[in-house]
CSV table of C-alpha atoms in Angstrom, one decimal:
chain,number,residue,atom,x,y,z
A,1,UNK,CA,45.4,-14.3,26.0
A,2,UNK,CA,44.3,-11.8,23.3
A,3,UNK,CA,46.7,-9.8,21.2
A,4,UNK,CA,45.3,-6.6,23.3
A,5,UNK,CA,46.6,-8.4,26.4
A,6,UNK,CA,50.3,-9.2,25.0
A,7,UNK,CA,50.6,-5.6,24.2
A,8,UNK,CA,50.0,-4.4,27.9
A,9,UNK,CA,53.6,-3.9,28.1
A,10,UNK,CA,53.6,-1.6,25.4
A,11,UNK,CA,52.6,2.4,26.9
A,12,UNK,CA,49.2,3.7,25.8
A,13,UNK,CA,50.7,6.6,24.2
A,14,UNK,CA,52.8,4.8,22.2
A,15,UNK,CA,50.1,2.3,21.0
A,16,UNK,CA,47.5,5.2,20.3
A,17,UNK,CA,50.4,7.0,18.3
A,18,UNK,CA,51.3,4.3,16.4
A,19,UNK,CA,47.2,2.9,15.7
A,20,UNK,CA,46.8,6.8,14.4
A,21,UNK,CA,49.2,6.7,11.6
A,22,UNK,CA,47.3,3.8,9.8
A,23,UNK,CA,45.0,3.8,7.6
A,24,UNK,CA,41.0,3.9,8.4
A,25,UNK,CA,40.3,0.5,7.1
A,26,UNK,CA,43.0,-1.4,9.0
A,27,UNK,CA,41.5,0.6,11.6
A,28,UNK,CA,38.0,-0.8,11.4
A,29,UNK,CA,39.5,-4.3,11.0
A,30,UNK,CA,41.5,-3.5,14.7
A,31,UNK,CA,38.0,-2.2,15.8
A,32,UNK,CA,36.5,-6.1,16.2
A,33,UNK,CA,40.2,-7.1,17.4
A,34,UNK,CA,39.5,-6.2,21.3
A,35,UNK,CA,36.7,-4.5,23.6
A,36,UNK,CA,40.1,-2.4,24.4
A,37,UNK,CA,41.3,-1.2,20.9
A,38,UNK,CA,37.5,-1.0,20.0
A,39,UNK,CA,37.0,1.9,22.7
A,40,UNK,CA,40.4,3.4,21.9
A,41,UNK,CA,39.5,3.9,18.2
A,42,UNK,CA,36.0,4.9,18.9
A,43,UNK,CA,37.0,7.8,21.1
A,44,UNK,CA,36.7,10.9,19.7
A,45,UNK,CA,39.7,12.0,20.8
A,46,UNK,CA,41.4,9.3,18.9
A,47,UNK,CA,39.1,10.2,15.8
A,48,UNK,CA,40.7,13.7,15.9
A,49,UNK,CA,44.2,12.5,16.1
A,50,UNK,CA,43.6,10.2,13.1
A,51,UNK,CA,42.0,13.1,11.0
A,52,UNK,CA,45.0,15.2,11.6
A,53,UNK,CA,47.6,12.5,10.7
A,54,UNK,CA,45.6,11.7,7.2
A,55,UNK,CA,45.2,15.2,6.5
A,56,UNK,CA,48.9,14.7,5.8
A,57,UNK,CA,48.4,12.8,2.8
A,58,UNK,CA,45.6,14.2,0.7
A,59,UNK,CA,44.3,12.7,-2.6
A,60,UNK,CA,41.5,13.4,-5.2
A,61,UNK,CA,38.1,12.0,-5.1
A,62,UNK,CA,36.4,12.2,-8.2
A,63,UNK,CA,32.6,11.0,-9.6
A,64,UNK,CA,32.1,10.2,-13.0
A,65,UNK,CA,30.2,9.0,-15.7
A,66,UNK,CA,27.7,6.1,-14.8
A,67,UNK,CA,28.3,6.8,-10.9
A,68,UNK,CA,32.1,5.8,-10.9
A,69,UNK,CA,33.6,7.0,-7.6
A,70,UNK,CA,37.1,6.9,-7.7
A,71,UNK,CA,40.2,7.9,-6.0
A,72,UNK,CA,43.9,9.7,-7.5
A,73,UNK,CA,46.4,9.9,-5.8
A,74,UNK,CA,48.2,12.6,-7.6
A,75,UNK,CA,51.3,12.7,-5.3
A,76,UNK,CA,52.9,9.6,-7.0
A,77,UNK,CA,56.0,10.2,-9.1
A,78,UNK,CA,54.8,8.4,-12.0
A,79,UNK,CA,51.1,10.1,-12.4
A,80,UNK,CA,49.4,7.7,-15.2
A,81,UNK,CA,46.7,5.3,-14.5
A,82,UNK,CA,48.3,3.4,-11.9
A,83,UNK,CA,47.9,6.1,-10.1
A,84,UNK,CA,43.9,5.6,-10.1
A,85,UNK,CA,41.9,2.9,-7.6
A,86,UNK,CA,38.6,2.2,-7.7
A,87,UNK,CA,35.6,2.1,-8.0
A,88,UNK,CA,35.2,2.8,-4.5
A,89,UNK,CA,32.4,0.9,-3.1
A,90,UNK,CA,29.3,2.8,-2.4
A,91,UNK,CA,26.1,2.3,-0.2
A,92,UNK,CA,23.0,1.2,-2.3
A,93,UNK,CA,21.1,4.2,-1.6
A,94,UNK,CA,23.4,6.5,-3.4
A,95,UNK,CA,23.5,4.8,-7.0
A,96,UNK,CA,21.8,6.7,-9.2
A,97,UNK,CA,21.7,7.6,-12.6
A,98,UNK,CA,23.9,11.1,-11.9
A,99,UNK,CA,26.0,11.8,-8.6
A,100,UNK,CA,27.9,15.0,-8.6
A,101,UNK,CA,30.3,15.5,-5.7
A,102,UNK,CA,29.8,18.9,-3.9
A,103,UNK,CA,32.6,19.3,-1.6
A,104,UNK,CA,34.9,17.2,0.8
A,105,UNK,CA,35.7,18.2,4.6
A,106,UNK,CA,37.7,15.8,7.0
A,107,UNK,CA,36.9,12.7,5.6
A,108,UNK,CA,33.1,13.5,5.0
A,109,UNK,CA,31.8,14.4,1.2
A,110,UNK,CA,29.1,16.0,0.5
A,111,UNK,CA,27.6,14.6,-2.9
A,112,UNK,CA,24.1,15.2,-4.6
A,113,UNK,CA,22.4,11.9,-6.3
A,114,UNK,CA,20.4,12.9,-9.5
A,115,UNK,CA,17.8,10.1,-9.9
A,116,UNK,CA,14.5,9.4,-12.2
A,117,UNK,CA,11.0,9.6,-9.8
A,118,UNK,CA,8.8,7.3,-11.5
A,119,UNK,CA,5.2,8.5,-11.6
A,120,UNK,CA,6.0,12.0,-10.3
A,121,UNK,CA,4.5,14.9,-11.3
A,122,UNK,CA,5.0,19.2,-10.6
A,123,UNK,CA,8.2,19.9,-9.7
A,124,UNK,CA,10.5,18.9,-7.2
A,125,UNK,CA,12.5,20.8,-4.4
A,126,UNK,CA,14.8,22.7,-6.8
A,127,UNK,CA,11.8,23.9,-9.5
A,128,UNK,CA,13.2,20.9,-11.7
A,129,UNK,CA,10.3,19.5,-14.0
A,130,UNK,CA,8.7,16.2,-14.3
A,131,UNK,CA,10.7,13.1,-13.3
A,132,UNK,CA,14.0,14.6,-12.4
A,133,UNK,CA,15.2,14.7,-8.8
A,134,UNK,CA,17.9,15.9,-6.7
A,135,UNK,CA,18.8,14.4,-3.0
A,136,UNK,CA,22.0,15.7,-0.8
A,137,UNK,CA,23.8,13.0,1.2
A,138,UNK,CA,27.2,13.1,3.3
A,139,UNK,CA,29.1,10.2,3.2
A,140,UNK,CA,32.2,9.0,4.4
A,141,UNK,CA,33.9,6.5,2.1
A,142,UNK,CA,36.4,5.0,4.4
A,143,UNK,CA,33.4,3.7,6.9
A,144,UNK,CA,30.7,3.6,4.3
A,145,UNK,CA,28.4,6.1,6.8
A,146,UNK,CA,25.6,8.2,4.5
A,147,UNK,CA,23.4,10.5,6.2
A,148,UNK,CA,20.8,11.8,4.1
A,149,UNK,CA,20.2,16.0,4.3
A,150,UNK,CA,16.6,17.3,4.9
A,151,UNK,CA,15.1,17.9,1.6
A,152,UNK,CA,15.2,22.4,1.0
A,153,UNK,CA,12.0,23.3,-0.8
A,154,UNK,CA,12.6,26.5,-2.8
A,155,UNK,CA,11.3,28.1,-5.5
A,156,UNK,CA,13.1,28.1,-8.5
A,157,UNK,CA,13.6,27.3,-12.3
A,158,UNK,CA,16.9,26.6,-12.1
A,159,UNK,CA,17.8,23.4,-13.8
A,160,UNK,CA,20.9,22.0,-12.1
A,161,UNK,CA,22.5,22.6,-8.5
A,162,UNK,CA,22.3,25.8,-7.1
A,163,UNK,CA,24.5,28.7,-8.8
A,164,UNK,CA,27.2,28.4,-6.1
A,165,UNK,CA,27.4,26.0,-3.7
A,166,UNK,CA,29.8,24.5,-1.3
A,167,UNK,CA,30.8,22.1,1.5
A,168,UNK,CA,33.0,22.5,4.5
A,169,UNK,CA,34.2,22.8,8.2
A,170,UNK,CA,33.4,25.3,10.3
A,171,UNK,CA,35.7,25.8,13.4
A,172,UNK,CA,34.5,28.3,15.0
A,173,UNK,CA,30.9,26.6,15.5
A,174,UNK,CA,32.6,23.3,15.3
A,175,UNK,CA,30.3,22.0,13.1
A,176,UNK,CA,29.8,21.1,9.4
A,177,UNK,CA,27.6,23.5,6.8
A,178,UNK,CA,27.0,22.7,3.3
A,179,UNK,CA,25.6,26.3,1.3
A,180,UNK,CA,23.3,26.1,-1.5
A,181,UNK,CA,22.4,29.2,-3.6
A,182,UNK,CA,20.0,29.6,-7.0
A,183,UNK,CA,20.3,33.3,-6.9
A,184,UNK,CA,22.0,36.2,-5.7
A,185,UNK,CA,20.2,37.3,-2.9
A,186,UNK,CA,19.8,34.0,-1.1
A,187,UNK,CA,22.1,31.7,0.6
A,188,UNK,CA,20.6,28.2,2.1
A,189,UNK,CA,22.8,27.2,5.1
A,190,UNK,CA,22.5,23.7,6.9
A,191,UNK,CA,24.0,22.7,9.9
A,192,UNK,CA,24.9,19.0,10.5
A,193,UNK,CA,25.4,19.6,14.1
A,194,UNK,CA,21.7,21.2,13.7
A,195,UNK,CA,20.3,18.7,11.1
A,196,UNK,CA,18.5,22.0,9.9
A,197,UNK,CA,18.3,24.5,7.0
A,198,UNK,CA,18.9,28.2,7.5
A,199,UNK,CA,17.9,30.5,5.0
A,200,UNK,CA,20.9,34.0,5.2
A,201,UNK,CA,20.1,37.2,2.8
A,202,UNK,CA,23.4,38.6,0.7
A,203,UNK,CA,22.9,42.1,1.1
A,204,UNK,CA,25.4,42.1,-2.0
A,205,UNK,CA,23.3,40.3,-4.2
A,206,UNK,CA,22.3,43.2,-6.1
A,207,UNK,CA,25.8,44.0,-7.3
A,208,UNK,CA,26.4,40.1,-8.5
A,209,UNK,CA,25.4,37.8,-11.6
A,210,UNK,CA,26.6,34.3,-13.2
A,211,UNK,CA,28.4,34.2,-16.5
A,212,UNK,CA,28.2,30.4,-17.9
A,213,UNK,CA,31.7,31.0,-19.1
A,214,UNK,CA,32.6,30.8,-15.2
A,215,UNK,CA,30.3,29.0,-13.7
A,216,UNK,CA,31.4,25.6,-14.3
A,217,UNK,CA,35.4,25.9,-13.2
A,218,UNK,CA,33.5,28.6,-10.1
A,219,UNK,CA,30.7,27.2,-8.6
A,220,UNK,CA,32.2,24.7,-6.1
A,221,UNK,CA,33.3,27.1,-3.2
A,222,UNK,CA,36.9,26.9,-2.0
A,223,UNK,CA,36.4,26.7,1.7
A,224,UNK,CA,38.8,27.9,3.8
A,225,UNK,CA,38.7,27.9,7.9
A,226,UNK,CA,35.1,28.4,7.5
A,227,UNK,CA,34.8,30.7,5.2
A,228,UNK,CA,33.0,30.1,1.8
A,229,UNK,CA,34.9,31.9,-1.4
A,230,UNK,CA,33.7,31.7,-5.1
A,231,UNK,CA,34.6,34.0,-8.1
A,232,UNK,CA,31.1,35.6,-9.3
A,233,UNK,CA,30.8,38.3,-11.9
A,234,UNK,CA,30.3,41.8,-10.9
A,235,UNK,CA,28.1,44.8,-12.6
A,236,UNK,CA,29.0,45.5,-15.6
A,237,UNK,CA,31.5,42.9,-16.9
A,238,UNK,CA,34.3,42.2,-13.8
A,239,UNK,CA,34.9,39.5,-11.7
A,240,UNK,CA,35.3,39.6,-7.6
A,241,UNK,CA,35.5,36.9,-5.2
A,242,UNK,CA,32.3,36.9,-3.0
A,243,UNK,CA,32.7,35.3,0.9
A,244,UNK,CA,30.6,33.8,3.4
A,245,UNK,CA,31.9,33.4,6.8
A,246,UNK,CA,28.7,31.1,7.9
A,247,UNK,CA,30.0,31.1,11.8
A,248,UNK,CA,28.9,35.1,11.7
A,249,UNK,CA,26.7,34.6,8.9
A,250,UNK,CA,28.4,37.5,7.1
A,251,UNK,CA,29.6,38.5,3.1
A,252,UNK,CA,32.5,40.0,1.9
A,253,UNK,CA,34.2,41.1,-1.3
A,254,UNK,CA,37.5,40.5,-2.5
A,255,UNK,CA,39.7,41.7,-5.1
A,256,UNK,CA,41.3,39.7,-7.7
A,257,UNK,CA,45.0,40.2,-7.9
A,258,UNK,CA,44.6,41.2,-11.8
A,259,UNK,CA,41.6,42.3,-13.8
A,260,UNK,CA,39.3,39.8,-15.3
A,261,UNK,CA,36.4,40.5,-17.5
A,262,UNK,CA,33.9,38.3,-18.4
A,263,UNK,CA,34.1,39.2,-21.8
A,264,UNK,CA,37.6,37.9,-21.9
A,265,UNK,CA,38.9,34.7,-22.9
A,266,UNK,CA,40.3,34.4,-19.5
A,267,UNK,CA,39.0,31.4,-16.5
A,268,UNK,CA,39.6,32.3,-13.3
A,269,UNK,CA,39.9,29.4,-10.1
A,270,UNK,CA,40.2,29.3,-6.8
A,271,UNK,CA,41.7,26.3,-4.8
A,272,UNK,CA,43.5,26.2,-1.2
A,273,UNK,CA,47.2,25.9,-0.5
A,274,UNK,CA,49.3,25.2,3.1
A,275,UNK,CA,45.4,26.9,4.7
A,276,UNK,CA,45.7,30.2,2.3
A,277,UNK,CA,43.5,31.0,-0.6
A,278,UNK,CA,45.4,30.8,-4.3
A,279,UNK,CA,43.9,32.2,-7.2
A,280,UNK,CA,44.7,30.8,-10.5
A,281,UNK,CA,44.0,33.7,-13.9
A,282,UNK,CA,44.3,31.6,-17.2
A,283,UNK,CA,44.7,33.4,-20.5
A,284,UNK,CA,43.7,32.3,-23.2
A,285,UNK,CA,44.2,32.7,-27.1
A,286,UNK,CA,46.7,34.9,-28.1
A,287,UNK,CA,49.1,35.7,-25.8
A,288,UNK,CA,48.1,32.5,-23.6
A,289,UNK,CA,49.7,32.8,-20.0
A,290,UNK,CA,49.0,31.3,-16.6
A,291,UNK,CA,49.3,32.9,-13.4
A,292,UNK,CA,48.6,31.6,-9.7
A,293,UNK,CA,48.4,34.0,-6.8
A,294,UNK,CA,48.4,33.4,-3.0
A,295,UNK,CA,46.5,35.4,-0.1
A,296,UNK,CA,48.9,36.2,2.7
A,297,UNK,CA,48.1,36.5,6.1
A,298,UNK,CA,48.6,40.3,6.3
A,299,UNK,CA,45.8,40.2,3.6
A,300,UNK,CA,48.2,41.4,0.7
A,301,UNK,CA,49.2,38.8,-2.2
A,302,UNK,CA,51.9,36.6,-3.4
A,303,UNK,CA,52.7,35.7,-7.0
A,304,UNK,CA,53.5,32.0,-7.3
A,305,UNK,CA,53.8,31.2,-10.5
A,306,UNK,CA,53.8,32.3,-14.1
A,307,UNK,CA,53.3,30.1,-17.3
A,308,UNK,CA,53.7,31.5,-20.4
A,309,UNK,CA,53.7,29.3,-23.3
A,310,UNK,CA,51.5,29.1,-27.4
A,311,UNK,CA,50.3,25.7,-26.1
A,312,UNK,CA,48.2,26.1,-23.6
A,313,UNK,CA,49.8,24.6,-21.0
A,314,UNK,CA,47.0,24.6,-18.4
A,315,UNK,CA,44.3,24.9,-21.5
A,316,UNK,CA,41.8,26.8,-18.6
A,317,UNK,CA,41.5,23.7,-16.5
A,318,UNK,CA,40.9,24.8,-12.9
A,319,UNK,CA,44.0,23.9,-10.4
A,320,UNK,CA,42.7,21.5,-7.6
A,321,UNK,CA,46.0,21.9,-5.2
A,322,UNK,CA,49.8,22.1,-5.4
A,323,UNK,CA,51.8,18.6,-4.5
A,324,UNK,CA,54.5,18.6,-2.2
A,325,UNK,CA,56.9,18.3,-4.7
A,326,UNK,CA,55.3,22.2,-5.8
A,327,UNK,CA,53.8,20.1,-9.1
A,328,UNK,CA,50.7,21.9,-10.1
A,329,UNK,CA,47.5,19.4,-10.3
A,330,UNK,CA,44.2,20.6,-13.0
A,331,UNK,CA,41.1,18.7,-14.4
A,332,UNK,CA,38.5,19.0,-16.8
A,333,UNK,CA,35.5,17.5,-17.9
A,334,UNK,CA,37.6,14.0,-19.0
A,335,UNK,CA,41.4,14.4,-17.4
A,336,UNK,CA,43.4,15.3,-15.0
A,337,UNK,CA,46.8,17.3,-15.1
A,338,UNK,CA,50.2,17.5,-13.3
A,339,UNK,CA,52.3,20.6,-14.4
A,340,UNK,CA,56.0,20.0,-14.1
A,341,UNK,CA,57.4,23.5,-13.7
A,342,UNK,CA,60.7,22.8,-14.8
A,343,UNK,CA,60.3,20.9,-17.6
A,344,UNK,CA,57.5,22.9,-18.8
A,345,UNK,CA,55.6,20.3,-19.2
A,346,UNK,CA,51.9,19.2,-18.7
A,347,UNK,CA,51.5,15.1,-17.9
A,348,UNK,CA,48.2,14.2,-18.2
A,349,UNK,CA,45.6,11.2,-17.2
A,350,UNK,CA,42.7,10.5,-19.3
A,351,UNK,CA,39.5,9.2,-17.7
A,352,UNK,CA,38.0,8.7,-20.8
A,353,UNK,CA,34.4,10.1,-19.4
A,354,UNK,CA,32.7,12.5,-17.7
A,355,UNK,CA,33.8,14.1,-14.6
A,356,UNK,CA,31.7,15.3,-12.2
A,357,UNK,CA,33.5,16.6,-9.3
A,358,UNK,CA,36.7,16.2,-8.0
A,359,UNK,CA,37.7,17.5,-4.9
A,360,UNK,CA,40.4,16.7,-2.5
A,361,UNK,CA,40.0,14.2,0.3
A,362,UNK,CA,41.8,12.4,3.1
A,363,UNK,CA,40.9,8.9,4.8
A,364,UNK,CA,38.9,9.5,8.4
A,365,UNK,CA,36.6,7.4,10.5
A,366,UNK,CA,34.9,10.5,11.3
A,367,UNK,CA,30.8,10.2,11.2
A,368,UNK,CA,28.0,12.1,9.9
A,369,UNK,CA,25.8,11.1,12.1
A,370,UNK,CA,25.2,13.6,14.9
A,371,UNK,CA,24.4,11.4,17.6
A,372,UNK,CA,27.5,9.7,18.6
A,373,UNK,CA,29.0,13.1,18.3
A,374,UNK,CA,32.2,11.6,16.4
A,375,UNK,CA,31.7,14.1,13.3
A,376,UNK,CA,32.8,17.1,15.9
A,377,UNK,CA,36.5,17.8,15.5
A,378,UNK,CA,36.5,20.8,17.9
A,379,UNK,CA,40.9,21.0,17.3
A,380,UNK,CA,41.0,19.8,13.8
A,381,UNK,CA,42.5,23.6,13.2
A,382,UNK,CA,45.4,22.6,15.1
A,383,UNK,CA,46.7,21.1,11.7
């Protein structure tokens, strides 16, 4: 008798509720257990009720230096480097000399591998010189899937990723879209469900530039039910927040809650909270104050916070998310931060390299491969 067998007593329902809560690797392990519990957690149906219960305990995924993928889990109390695990093992084909992570969506993350061409020549399919090349993959760490994206030829100067980009679900297409952009008129839009690039005009694009000053804490796009957000600068000297719904294809503009000029000493961010859109204005200099700002559903604006301290106390750094406990979580280049509101106080973890990319991600056995359809989470929203 298998272990399957002696749990016939046990009700289906129960034994599906109880397989969803654990984690994804015990549940590839309980894949090879029985032809029973190997269907069950194949099903897409269980796949969806898995996401849903990890999305419950979110952590950061970060690259670094040297192609370091690692894992923090920020809600623990005692947030130093125990905190940390890794590396987190990696299929071959996405060590490289550079891996940036673009974005992170139920389970899957989007990351583009920088790697050294030998023997090439011309440019390659972002304008970049010489031996210097650029490949998108989605991966899903928990399963080890990789899927490599159809190479985009464009033509462009631009040396590093696209101005903006951005990775994410959409729910109303049920499908997953990862946006690339090198200038202001032109969005690149591919569809995993499609395995295809589309190529959507900003009929904004002439009233929007970059400012390097923002760029690097902006570029990622905060995705939020489908729709695409960044902060870009504005003619002559503001800031907006530019949208792409990419289920209608369609731009918007936004208001910040408070003026920002790019001349300023001021960094604004962008980052999801409880499925609403926060907006994080850091001052600094003289002065120095912190300020985070939620959308409401009736599209006006909630102030969350204020920080007001000589010190610095978020020092600029982009806020990732807010833990449950209401501790605010930032990085940089080489830390990460957890902001203790009443203790006015910053803890910080030092990584002690480069960062590049952090974004927030939960443990799925969802695929990125189309054709066993498991990467379609058609009531993920349900959350």
């Amino acid at each position: 008798m298998n272990s399957c067998s002696k749990l016939d007593y046990i009700p289906c329902d129960l034994v599906t509720d109880i397989l969803s809560k654990l984690p994804s690797k015990s549940l590839l392990r309980f894949k090879t257990t029985c032809k029973t519990w190997y269907s069950l957690i194949s099903d897409t149906v269980f796949i969806n009720l898995h996401s849903k219960q990890a999305s419950q305990n979110p952590k950061i995924l970060f690259s670094t230096t040297g192609f370091q993928i690692q894992i923090l889990d920020y809600e623990n109390t005692s947030f130093d480097d125990s905190c940390l695990s890794g590396p987190v093992n990696v299929p071959e084909k996405l060590c490289a000399s550079h891996t940036e992570i673009i974005g992170s969506s139920c389970g899957l993350v989007c990351v583009a591998i920088y790697h050294c061409r030998l023997g090439c020549s011309g440019t390659d399919w972002l304008g970049e010189s010489n031996c210097f090349g650029k490949t998108f993959y989605i991966w899903n760490p928990s399963t080890r899937e990789c899927r490599k994206i159809p190479n985009l030829y464009m033509n462009s100067n631009i040396q590093y990723l696209g101005m903006i980009h951005g990775f994410g679900y959409d729910l109303v297409t049920n499908d997953f879209k990862l946006v690339i952009s090198t200038d202001t008129f032109t969005y690149n839009v591919f569809s995993l469900k499609a395995n295809s690039w589309k190529t959507i005009a900003c009929p904004l694009g002439s009233e929007y530039y970059y400012h390097c000053n923002l760029e690097s804490w902006t570029s990622p796009a905060t995705v939020i039910n489908g729709i695409f957000h960044w902060v870009v600068g504005t003619h002559p000297s503001n800031c907006e927040i530019l949208t792409l719904d990419v289920a209608n294809e369609s731009f918007e503009k936004l208001q910040l809650p408070f003026n920002l000029s790019l001349q300023s000493k001021s960094i604004a961010s962008l980052f999801e909270h409880r499925g609403f859109l926060c907006v994080c204005f850091s001052k600094l200099g003289a002065g120095s104050k912190d300020e985070i700002w939620m959308k409401k559903e009736d599209g006006g604006r909630m102030h969350l916070l204020t920080v007001k301290n000589p010190f610095y106390v978020f020092s600029g750094m982009p806020v990732l998310c807010v833990s449950r406990r209401n501790e605010v979580v930032l990085h940089n280049y080489q830390e990460f931060g957890r902001y203790r509101r009443e203790y006015n106080k910053l803890d910080e973890i030092s990584i002690q390299t480069d960062v590049y990319g952090a974004v927030l991600y939960v443990e799925t056995l969802v695929s990125p491969n189309t054709e066993d359809g498991q990467q379609m989470l058609s009531d993920f929203s349900d959350n």
